[in-house]
XYZ file of C-alpha atoms in Angstrom:
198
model
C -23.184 -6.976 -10.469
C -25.049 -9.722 -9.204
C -23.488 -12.688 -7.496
C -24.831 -16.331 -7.386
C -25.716 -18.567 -4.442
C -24.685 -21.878 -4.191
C -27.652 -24.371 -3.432
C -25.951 -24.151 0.471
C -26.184 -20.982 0.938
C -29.902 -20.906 -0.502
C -30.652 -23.713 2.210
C -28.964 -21.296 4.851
C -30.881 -18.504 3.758
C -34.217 -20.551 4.286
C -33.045 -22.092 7.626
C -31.536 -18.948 9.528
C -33.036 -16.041 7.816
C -37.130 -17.187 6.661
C -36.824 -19.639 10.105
C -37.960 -22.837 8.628
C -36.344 -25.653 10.065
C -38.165 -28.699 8.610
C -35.411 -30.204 5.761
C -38.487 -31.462 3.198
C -39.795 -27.972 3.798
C -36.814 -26.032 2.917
C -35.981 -28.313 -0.111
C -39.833 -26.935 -1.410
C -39.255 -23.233 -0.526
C -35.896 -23.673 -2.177
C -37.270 -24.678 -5.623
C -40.579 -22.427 -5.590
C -38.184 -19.107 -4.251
C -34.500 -19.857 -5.733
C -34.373 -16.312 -7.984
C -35.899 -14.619 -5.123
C -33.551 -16.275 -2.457
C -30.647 -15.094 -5.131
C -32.552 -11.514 -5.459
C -32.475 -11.050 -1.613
C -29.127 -12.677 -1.088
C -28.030 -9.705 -3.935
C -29.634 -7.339 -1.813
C -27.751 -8.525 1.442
C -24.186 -8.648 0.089
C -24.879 -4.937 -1.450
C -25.908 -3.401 1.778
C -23.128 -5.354 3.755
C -19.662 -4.500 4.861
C -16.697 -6.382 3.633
C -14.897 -7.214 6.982
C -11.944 -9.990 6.212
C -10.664 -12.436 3.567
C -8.932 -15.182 4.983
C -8.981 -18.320 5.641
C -11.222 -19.547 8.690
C -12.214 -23.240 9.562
C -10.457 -24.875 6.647
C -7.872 -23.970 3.883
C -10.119 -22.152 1.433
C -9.822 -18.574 1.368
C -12.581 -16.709 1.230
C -14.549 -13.121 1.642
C -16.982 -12.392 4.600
C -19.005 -9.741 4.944
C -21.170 -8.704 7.606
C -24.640 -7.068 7.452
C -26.192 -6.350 10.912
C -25.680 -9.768 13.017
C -25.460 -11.382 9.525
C -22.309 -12.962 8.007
C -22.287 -13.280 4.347
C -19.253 -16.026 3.176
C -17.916 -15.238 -0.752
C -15.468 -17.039 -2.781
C -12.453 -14.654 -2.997
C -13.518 -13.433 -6.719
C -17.003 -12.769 -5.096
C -19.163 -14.343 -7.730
C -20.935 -16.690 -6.039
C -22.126 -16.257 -1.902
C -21.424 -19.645 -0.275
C -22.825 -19.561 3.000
C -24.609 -17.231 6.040
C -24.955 -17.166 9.487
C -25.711 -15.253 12.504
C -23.027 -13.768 15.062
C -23.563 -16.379 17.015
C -20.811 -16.462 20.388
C -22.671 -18.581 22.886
C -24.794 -15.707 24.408
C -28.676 -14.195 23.872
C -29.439 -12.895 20.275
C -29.025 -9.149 22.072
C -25.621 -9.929 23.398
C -24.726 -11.675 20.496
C -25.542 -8.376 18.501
C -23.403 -6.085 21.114
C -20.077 -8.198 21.073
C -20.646 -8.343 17.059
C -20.967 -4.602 16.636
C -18.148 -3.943 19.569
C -16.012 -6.531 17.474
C -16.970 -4.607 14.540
C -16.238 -1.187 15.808
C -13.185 -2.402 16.798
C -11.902 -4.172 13.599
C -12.515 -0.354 12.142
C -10.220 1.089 14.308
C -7.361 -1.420 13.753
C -7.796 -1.004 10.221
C -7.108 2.902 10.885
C -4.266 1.570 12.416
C -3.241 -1.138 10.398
C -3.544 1.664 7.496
C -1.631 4.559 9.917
C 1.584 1.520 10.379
C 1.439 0.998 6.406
C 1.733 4.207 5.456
C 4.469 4.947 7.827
C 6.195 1.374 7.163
C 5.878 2.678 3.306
C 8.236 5.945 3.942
C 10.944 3.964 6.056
C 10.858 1.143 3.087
C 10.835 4.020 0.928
C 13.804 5.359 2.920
C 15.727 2.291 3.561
C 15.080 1.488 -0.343
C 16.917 4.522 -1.325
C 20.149 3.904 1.481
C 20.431 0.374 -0.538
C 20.605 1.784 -3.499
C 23.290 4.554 -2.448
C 25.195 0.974 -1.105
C 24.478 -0.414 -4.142
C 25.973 2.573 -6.483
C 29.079 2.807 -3.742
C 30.111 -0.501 -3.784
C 29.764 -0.781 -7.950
C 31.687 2.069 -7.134
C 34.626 0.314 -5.142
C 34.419 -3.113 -7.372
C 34.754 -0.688 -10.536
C 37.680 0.745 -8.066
C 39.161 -2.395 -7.562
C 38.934 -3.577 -10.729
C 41.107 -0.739 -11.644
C 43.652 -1.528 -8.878
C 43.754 -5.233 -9.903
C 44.809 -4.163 -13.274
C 47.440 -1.774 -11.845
C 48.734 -4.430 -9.533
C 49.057 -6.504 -12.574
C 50.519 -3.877 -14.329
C 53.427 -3.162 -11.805
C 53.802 -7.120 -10.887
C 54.882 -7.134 -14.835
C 57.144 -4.547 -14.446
C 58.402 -6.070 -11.059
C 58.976 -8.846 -13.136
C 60.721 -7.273 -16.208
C 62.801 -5.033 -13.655
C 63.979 -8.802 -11.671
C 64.733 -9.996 -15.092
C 67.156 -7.034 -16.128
C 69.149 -7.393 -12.962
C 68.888 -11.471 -13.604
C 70.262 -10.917 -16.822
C 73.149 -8.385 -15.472
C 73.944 -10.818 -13.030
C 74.483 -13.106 -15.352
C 76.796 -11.222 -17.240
C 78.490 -10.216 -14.012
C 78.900 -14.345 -13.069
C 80.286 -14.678 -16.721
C 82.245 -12.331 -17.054
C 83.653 -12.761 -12.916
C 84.082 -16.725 -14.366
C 86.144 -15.362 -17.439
C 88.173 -13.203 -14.950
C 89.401 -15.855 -12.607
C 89.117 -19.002 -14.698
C 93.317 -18.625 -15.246
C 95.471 -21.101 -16.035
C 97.080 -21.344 -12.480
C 93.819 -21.852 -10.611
C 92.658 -25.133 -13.687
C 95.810 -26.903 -12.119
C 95.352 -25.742 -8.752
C 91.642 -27.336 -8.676
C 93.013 -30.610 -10.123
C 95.746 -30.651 -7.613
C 92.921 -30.032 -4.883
C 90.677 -33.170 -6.581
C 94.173 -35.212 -7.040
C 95.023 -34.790 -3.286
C 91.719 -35.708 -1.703
């Protein structure tokens, strides 16, 4: 699939790749070689090697690539190349090109690693996945449990209740019929004597 080049990247291209420096210049190459600036770029991005997306310099996320001391900058869908440049840390071309390719030999064995940690942070996930949902099915297992206790509690508080009232209502009968027993004659007077004499 081919991918465009923004008119930046096709001044880039000119500048650090074809060496011409002079901006008139490079505006004239631009419009004489644009499809074989975009035919090139094409061919750079195919034989590159996709090294990060991120974000790096602003808050844009983008793809870069690298191919030999080359960066090639993508949007994130990679249809259109948006800029290029050299390696370029503050050293000779030649050193420049050795810390790139340690950098770059490096990056692939952190990616080994970063895909070693994955896989094995995938089986404990998997593994702690499967101990939540054992907690999850125990304690639907306990509120189901409780549920089921609630109601019994309920249950026997009701019959706590109906028990209370059957000695309530024998109690009663006891007071009334202990009130018929000693409610005589004799004791009516002796009350009023006690309320006369006070």
């Amino acid at each position: 699939m081919a991918v465009n080049i923004t008119k930046h990247f096709g001044m880039r291209y000119i500048e650090r790749i074809k060496q011409i420096k002079d901006k008139n210049e490079r505006k004239v190459y631009y419009t004489k070689n644009q499809e074989k600036i975009t035919e090139d770029a094409n061919k750079m991005l195919e034989m590159s090697e996709f090294v990060w997306m991120g974000q790096l310099g602003d808050n844009i996320t983008r793809k870069f690539f690298i191919n030999g001391n080359i960066i090639l900058v993508a949007d994130t869908d990679e249809t259109a190349l948006i800029t290029l440049y050299k390696t370029d840390y503050g050293f000779p071309e030649k050193a420049n090109r050795a810390v790139a390719k340690e950098l770059l030999e490096k990056l692939y064995e952190l990616k080994i690693d970063l895909e070693q940690a994955q896989e094995e942070a995938g089986e404990q996930v998997d593994k702690v996945d499967l101990e939540i949902e054992n907690i999850e099915a125990e304690l639907k297992s306990l509120r189901s449990q409780t549920s089921l206790l609630e109601i019994k509690k309920k249950a026997k508080t009701e019959e706590r209740k109906g028990i209370m009232s059957m000695t309530k209502f024998v109690k009663e009968e006891v007071d009334k019929t202990a009130k018929l027993l000693c409610n005589s004659i004799e004791y009516r007077a002796d009350v009023k004597e006690f309320e006369a004499g006070k």
